[in-house]
Amino acid sequence: MQTQAWDRFWQQKTPTNFFNWLVSLLKRIALIGVLFILIQLPPTAMSLIKNHPHLDVVSVSGLVIFVGLFLVIINWAYKLFKRYNTTSIKPSRPAQDFRTVIFGYVAIFVGQMVLGWLNAFFKSPNSNR
C-alpha cells in the first residue's frame, strides 16, 4: 500500500498505475473495515460476560481482556497511521488542543441531546406515524 499511488497515476495515466492505485485504495478500505469491526469486539465481549453466571470470577478477567483488546486495537491503528501518514503535522499550542478537545465534547453532548429529543419526538404517542 503505497501512499503515492494516486500521484503516480495522476502524473502518468497508465493501466498499471491505475491498477496499483485501485489496489492501494481497496487495501485501505479493507483496513478501515477491519478496524471498524475490531473496535466492536470489546463491548460485545463485555455484554457476553455480563450474562455469565459466575460474574465475580469472570469480571476481573473480562476487564483485563476488555482493556487489553482496546490497547491492541489502538496500538495497531496508531502503527498504521504512523506508517502510512505522509502529511506533515505542524506543532500546536496546548491551549488550542485543549479548546479542540472541549469543543469536541460539547459537540458530542449537543448531538446526543438533539438525537434524544428526536428519539422522544418520534416515540411519543402523539406522533402521527
JSON list of N, CA and C in Angstrom, two decimals, residues 70-119:
[
{"chain": "A", "resi": 70, "resn": "PHE", "atom": "N", "xyz": [-8.72, -3.36, 23.62]},
{"chain": "A", "resi": 70, "resn": "PHE", "atom": "CA", "xyz": [-8.70, -1.97, 23.19]},
{"chain": "A", "resi": 70, "resn": "PHE", "atom": "C", "xyz": [-7.26, -1.48, 22.99]},
{"chain": "A", "resi": 71, "resn": "LEU", "atom": "N", "xyz": [-6.35, -1.84, 23.89]},
{"chain": "A", "resi": 71, "resn": "LEU", "atom": "CA", "xyz": [-4.97, -1.41, 23.74]},
{"chain": "A", "resi": 71, "resn": "LEU", "atom": "C", "xyz": [-4.32, -2.00, 22.50]},
{"chain": "A", "resi": 72, "resn": "VAL", "atom": "N", "xyz": [-4.60, -3.26, 22.20]},
{"chain": "A", "resi": 72, "resn": "VAL", "atom": "CA", "xyz": [-4.06, -3.89, 20.99]},
{"chain": "A", "resi": 72, "resn": "VAL", "atom": "C", "xyz": [-4.60, -3.19, 19.74]},
{"chain": "A", "resi": 73, "resn": "ILE", "atom": "N", "xyz": [-5.90, -2.94, 19.71]},
{"chain": "A", "resi": 73, "resn": "ILE", "atom": "CA", "xyz": [-6.51, -2.30, 18.55]},
{"chain": "A", "resi": 73, "resn": "ILE", "atom": "C", "xyz": [-5.98, -0.88, 18.37]},
{"chain": "A", "resi": 74, "resn": "ILE", "atom": "N", "xyz": [-5.90, -0.13, 19.46]},
{"chain": "A", "resi": 74, "resn": "ILE", "atom": "CA", "xyz": [-5.42, 1.25, 19.38]},
{"chain": "A", "resi": 74, "resn": "ILE", "atom": "C", "xyz": [-3.96, 1.28, 18.95]},
{"chain": "A", "resi": 75, "resn": "ASN", "atom": "N", "xyz": [-3.15, 0.37, 19.49]},
{"chain": "A", "resi": 75, "resn": "ASN", "atom": "CA", "xyz": [-1.74, 0.31, 19.12]},
{"chain": "A", "resi": 75, "resn": "ASN", "atom": "C", "xyz": [-1.58, -0.03, 17.64]},
{"chain": "A", "resi": 76, "resn": "TRP", "atom": "N", "xyz": [-2.36, -0.98, 17.15]},
{"chain": "A", "resi": 76, "resn": "TRP", "atom": "CA", "xyz": [-2.29, -1.34, 15.74]},
{"chain": "A", "resi": 76, "resn": "TRP", "atom": "C", "xyz": [-2.71, -0.17, 14.85]},
{"chain": "A", "resi": 77, "resn": "ALA", "atom": "N", "xyz": [-3.80, 0.51, 15.23]},
{"chain": "A", "resi": 77, "resn": "ALA", "atom": "CA", "xyz": [-4.25, 1.66, 14.44]},
{"chain": "A", "resi": 77, "resn": "ALA", "atom": "C", "xyz": [-3.20, 2.77, 14.46]},
{"chain": "A", "resi": 78, "resn": "TYR", "atom": "N", "xyz": [-2.56, 3.00, 15.60]},
{"chain": "A", "resi": 78, "resn": "TYR", "atom": "CA", "xyz": [-1.53, 4.03, 15.69]},
{"chain": "A", "resi": 78, "resn": "TYR", "atom": "C", "xyz": [-0.34, 3.69, 14.79]},
{"chain": "A", "resi": 79, "resn": "LYS", "atom": "N", "xyz": [0.08, 2.41, 14.79]},
{"chain": "A", "resi": 79, "resn": "LYS", "atom": "CA", "xyz": [1.19, 2.00, 13.94]},
{"chain": "A", "resi": 79, "resn": "LYS", "atom": "C", "xyz": [0.83, 2.15, 12.46]},
{"chain": "A", "resi": 80, "resn": "LEU", "atom": "N", "xyz": [-0.42, 1.82, 12.11]},
{"chain": "A", "resi": 80, "resn": "LEU", "atom": "CA", "xyz": [-0.85, 2.01, 10.72]},
{"chain": "A", "resi": 80, "resn": "LEU", "atom": "C", "xyz": [-0.84, 3.49, 10.35]},
{"chain": "A", "resi": 81, "resn": "PHE", "atom": "N", "xyz": [-1.30, 4.33, 11.26]},
{"chain": "A", "resi": 81, "resn": "PHE", "atom": "CA", "xyz": [-1.31, 5.76, 11.00]},
{"chain": "A", "resi": 81, "resn": "PHE", "atom": "C", "xyz": [0.10, 6.28, 10.79]},
{"chain": "A", "resi": 82, "resn": "LYS", "atom": "N", "xyz": [1.02, 5.89, 11.67]},
{"chain": "A", "resi": 82, "resn": "LYS", "atom": "CA", "xyz": [2.41, 6.34, 11.54]},
{"chain": "A", "resi": 82, "resn": "LYS", "atom": "C", "xyz": [3.04, 5.83, 10.24]},
{"chain": "A", "resi": 83, "resn": "ARG", "atom": "N", "xyz": [2.69, 4.61, 9.86]},
{"chain": "A", "resi": 83, "resn": "ARG", "atom": "CA", "xyz": [3.30, 4.01, 8.68]},
{"chain": "A", "resi": 83, "resn": "ARG", "atom": "C", "xyz": [2.83, 4.68, 7.39]},
{"chain": "A", "resi": 84, "resn": "TYR", "atom": "N", "xyz": [1.56, 5.01, 7.30]},
{"chain": "A", "resi": 84, "resn": "TYR", "atom": "CA", "xyz": [1.01, 5.50, 6.04]},
{"chain": "A", "resi": 84, "resn": "TYR", "atom": "C", "xyz": [0.74, 7.00, 6.01]},
{"chain": "A", "resi": 85, "resn": "ASN", "atom": "N", "xyz": [0.95, 7.69, 7.09]},
{"chain": "A", "resi": 85, "resn": "ASN", "atom": "CA", "xyz": [0.71, 9.13, 7.10]},
{"chain": "A", "resi": 85, "resn": "ASN", "atom": "C", "xyz": [1.91, 9.84, 6.47]},
{"chain": "A", "resi": 86, "resn": "THR", "atom": "N", "xyz": [1.64, 10.63, 5.45]},
{"chain": "A", "resi": 86, "resn": "THR", "atom": "CA", "xyz": [2.71, 11.37, 4.79]},
{"chain": "A", "resi": 86, "resn": "THR", "atom": "C", "xyz": [2.56, 12.87, 4.95]},
{"chain": "A", "resi": 87, "resn": "THR", "atom": "N", "xyz": [1.49, 13.32, 5.58]},
{"chain": "A", "resi": 87, "resn": "THR", "atom": "CA", "xyz": [1.29, 14.76, 5.76]},
{"chain": "A", "resi": 87, "resn": "THR", "atom": "C", "xyz": [2.10, 15.23, 6.96]},
{"chain": "A", "resi": 88, "resn": "SER", "atom": "N", "xyz": [2.66, 16.39, 6.84]},
{"chain": "A", "resi": 88, "resn": "SER", "atom": "CA", "xyz": [3.41, 16.94, 7.96]},
{"chain": "A", "resi": 88, "resn": "SER", "atom": "C", "xyz": [2.44, 17.61, 8.92]},
{"chain": "A", "resi": 89, "resn": "ILE", "atom": "N", "xyz": [2.65, 17.36, 10.18]},
{"chain": "A", "resi": 89, "resn": "ILE", "atom": "CA", "xyz": [1.79, 17.93, 11.22]},
{"chain": "A", "resi": 89, "resn": "ILE", "atom": "C", "xyz": [2.57, 19.03, 11.91]},
{"chain": "A", "resi": 90, "resn": "LYS", "atom": "N", "xyz": [2.04, 20.24, 11.82]},
{"chain": "A", "resi": 90, "resn": "LYS", "atom": "CA", "xyz": [2.73, 21.36, 12.44]},
{"chain": "A", "resi": 90, "resn": "LYS", "atom": "C", "xyz": [2.45, 21.36, 13.95]},
{"chain": "A", "resi": 91, "resn": "PRO", "atom": "N", "xyz": [3.40, 21.76, 14.75]},
{"chain": "A", "resi": 91, "resn": "PRO", "atom": "CA", "xyz": [3.19, 21.78, 16.20]},
{"chain": "A", "resi": 91, "resn": "PRO", "atom": "C", "xyz": [2.10, 22.78, 16.56]},
{"chain": "A", "resi": 92, "resn": "SER", "atom": "N", "xyz": [1.33, 22.44, 17.56]},
{"chain": "A", "resi": 92, "resn": "SER", "atom": "CA", "xyz": [0.25, 23.32, 18.00]},
{"chain": "A", "resi": 92, "resn": "SER", "atom": "C", "xyz": [0.46, 23.71, 19.46]},
{"chain": "A", "resi": 93, "resn": "ARG", "atom": "N", "xyz": [-0.28, 24.70, 19.87]},
{"chain": "A", "resi": 93, "resn": "ARG", "atom": "CA", "xyz": [-0.20, 25.16, 21.25]},
{"chain": "A", "resi": 93, "resn": "ARG", "atom": "C", "xyz": [-1.12, 24.31, 22.13]},
{"chain": "A", "resi": 94, "resn": "PRO", "atom": "N", "xyz": [-0.71, 24.01, 23.35]},
{"chain": "A", "resi": 94, "resn": "PRO", "atom": "CA", "xyz": [-1.55, 23.18, 24.24]},
{"chain": "A", "resi": 94, "resn": "PRO", "atom": "C", "xyz": [-2.92, 23.81, 24.49]},
{"chain": "A", "resi": 95, "resn": "ALA", "atom": "N", "xyz": [-3.00, 25.12, 24.58]},
{"chain": "A", "resi": 95, "resn": "ALA", "atom": "CA", "xyz": [-4.30, 25.76, 24.82]},
{"chain": "A", "resi": 95, "resn": "ALA", "atom": "C", "xyz": [-5.25, 25.51, 23.65]},
{"chain": "A", "resi": 96, "resn": "GLN", "atom": "N", "xyz": [-4.71, 25.53, 22.44]},
{"chain": "A", "resi": 96, "resn": "GLN", "atom": "CA", "xyz": [-5.54, 25.27, 21.26]},
{"chain": "A", "resi": 96, "resn": "GLN", "atom": "C", "xyz": [-6.00, 23.80, 21.27]},
{"chain": "A", "resi": 97, "resn": "ASP", "atom": "N", "xyz": [-5.13, 22.89, 21.64]},
{"chain": "A", "resi": 97, "resn": "ASP", "atom": "CA", "xyz": [-5.51, 21.48, 21.73]},
{"chain": "A", "resi": 97, "resn": "ASP", "atom": "C", "xyz": [-6.59, 21.29, 22.78]},
{"chain": "A", "resi": 98, "resn": "PHE", "atom": "N", "xyz": [-6.45, 21.96, 23.93]},
{"chain": "A", "resi": 98, "resn": "PHE", "atom": "CA", "xyz": [-7.43, 21.86, 25.00]},
{"chain": "A", "resi": 98, "resn": "PHE", "atom": "C", "xyz": [-8.79, 22.38, 24.52]},
{"chain": "A", "resi": 99, "resn": "ARG", "atom": "N", "xyz": [-8.79, 23.51, 23.81]},
{"chain": "A", "resi": 99, "resn": "ARG", "atom": "CA", "xyz": [-10.05, 24.05, 23.29]},
{"chain": "A", "resi": 99, "resn": "ARG", "atom": "C", "xyz": [-10.68, 23.09, 22.29]},
{"chain": "A", "resi": 100, "resn": "THR", "atom": "N", "xyz": [-9.87, 22.44, 21.47]},
{"chain": "A", "resi": 100, "resn": "THR", "atom": "CA", "xyz": [-10.39, 21.49, 20.50]},
{"chain": "A", "resi": 100, "resn": "THR", "atom": "C", "xyz": [-11.05, 20.31, 21.19]},
{"chain": "A", "resi": 101, "resn": "VAL", "atom": "N", "xyz": [-10.42, 19.80, 22.24]},
{"chain": "A", "resi": 101, "resn": "VAL", "atom": "CA", "xyz": [-10.99, 18.67, 22.98]},
{"chain": "A", "resi": 101, "resn": "VAL", "atom": "C", "xyz": [-12.30, 19.08, 23.65]},
{"chain": "A", "resi": 102, "resn": "ILE", "atom": "N", "xyz": [-12.31, 20.23, 24.31]},
{"chain": "A", "resi": 102, "resn": "ILE", "atom": "CA", "xyz": [-13.53, 20.70, 24.97]},
{"chain": "A", "resi": 102, "resn": "ILE", "atom": "C", "xyz": [-14.64, 20.92, 23.94]},
{"chain": "A", "resi": 103, "resn": "PHE", "atom": "N", "xyz": [-14.31, 21.54, 22.80]},
{"chain": "A", "resi": 103, "resn": "PHE", "atom": "CA", "xyz": [-15.31, 21.75, 21.76]},
{"chain": "A", "resi": 103, "resn": "PHE", "atom": "C", "xyz": [-15.84, 20.41, 21.25]},
{"chain": "A", "resi": 104, "resn": "GLY", "atom": "N", "xyz": [-14.98, 19.41, 21.13]},
{"chain": "A", "resi": 104, "resn": "GLY", "atom": "CA", "xyz": [-15.42, 18.08, 20.69]},
{"chain": "A", "resi": 104, "resn": "GLY", "atom": "C", "xyz": [-16.40, 17.46, 21.67]},
{"chain": "A", "resi": 105, "resn": "TYR", "atom": "N", "xyz": [-16.09, 17.56, 22.97]},
{"chain": "A", "resi": 105, "resn": "TYR", "atom": "CA", "xyz": [-17.01, 17.02, 23.98]},
{"chain": "A", "resi": 105, "resn": "TYR", "atom": "C", "xyz": [-18.34, 17.76, 23.97]},
{"chain": "A", "resi": 106, "resn": "VAL", "atom": "N", "xyz": [-18.31, 19.07, 23.83]},
{"chain": "A", "resi": 106, "resn": "VAL", "atom": "CA", "xyz": [-19.55, 19.86, 23.77]},
{"chain": "A", "resi": 106, "resn": "VAL", "atom": "C", "xyz": [-20.35, 19.46, 22.53]},
{"chain": "A", "resi": 107, "resn": "ALA", "atom": "N", "xyz": [-19.68, 19.28, 21.40]},
{"chain": "A", "resi": 107, "resn": "ALA", "atom": "CA", "xyz": [-20.38, 18.88, 20.17]},
{"chain": "A", "resi": 107, "resn": "ALA", "atom": "C", "xyz": [-21.03, 17.51, 20.33]},
{"chain": "A", "resi": 108, "resn": "ILE", "atom": "N", "xyz": [-20.33, 16.57, 20.97]},
{"chain": "A", "resi": 108, "resn": "ILE", "atom": "CA", "xyz": [-20.91, 15.25, 21.21]},
{"chain": "A", "resi": 108, "resn": "ILE", "atom": "C", "xyz": [-22.11, 15.36, 22.14]},
{"chain": "A", "resi": 109, "resn": "PHE", "atom": "N", "xyz": [-21.99, 16.16, 23.19]},
{"chain": "A", "resi": 109, "resn": "PHE", "atom": "CA", "xyz": [-23.08, 16.33, 24.15]},
{"chain": "A", "resi": 109, "resn": "PHE", "atom": "C", "xyz": [-24.31, 16.94, 23.47]},
{"chain": "A", "resi": 110, "resn": "VAL", "atom": "N", "xyz": [-24.09, 18.00, 22.68]},
{"chain": "A", "resi": 110, "resn": "VAL", "atom": "CA", "xyz": [-25.21, 18.63, 21.97]},
{"chain": "A", "resi": 110, "resn": "VAL", "atom": "C", "xyz": [-25.82, 17.66, 20.97]},
{"chain": "A", "resi": 111, "resn": "GLY", "atom": "N", "xyz": [-24.99, 16.90, 20.28]},
{"chain": "A", "resi": 111, "resn": "GLY", "atom": "CA", "xyz": [-25.50, 15.91, 19.33]},
{"chain": "A", "resi": 111, "resn": "GLY", "atom": "C", "xyz": [-26.35, 14.86, 20.02]},
{"chain": "A", "resi": 112, "resn": "GLN", "atom": "N", "xyz": [-25.92, 14.40, 21.19]},
{"chain": "A", "resi": 112, "resn": "GLN", "atom": "CA", "xyz": [-26.71, 13.42, 21.93]},
{"chain": "A", "resi": 112, "resn": "GLN", "atom": "C", "xyz": [-28.03, 14.02, 22.41]},
{"chain": "A", "resi": 113, "resn": "MET", "atom": "N", "xyz": [-28.01, 15.29, 22.80]},
{"chain": "A", "resi": 113, "resn": "MET", "atom": "CA", "xyz": [-29.26, 15.94, 23.21]},
{"chain": "A", "resi": 113, "resn": "MET", "atom": "C", "xyz": [-30.23, 16.02, 22.05]},
{"chain": "A", "resi": 114, "resn": "VAL", "atom": "N", "xyz": [-29.74, 16.45, 20.90]},
{"chain": "A", "resi": 114, "resn": "VAL", "atom": "CA", "xyz": [-30.61, 16.58, 19.72]},
{"chain": "A", "resi": 114, "resn": "VAL", "atom": "C", "xyz": [-31.16, 15.22, 19.32]},
{"chain": "A", "resi": 115, "resn": "LEU", "atom": "N", "xyz": [-30.31, 14.21, 19.29]},
{"chain": "A", "resi": 115, "resn": "LEU", "atom": "CA", "xyz": [-30.78, 12.87, 18.94]},
{"chain": "A", "resi": 115, "resn": "LEU", "atom": "C", "xyz": [-31.76, 12.34, 19.98]},
{"chain": "A", "resi": 116, "resn": "GLY", "atom": "N", "xyz": [-31.56, 12.65, 21.25]},
{"chain": "A", "resi": 116, "resn": "GLY", "atom": "CA", "xyz": [-32.51, 12.25, 22.29]},
{"chain": "A", "resi": 116, "resn": "GLY", "atom": "C", "xyz": [-33.86, 12.92, 22.10]},
{"chain": "A", "resi": 117, "resn": "TRP", "atom": "N", "xyz": [-33.84, 14.21, 21.78]},
{"chain": "A", "resi": 117, "resn": "TRP", "atom": "CA", "xyz": [-35.11, 14.91, 21.52]},
{"chain": "A", "resi": 117, "resn": "TRP", "atom": "C", "xyz": [-35.83, 14.32, 20.32]},
{"chain": "A", "resi": 118, "resn": "LEU", "atom": "N", "xyz": [-35.07, 14.03, 19.25]},
{"chain": "A", "resi": 118, "resn": "LEU", "atom": "CA", "xyz": [-35.69, 13.42, 18.08]},
{"chain": "A", "resi": 118, "resn": "LEU", "atom": "C", "xyz": [-36.25, 12.04, 18.40]},
{"chain": "A", "resi": 119, "resn": "ASN", "atom": "N", "xyz": [-35.53, 11.28, 19.19]},
{"chain": "A", "resi": 119, "resn": "ASN", "atom": "CA", "xyz": [-36.00, 9.96, 19.59]},
{"chain": "A", "resi": 119, "resn": "ASN", "atom": "C", "xyz": [-37.28, 10.07, 20.39]}
]
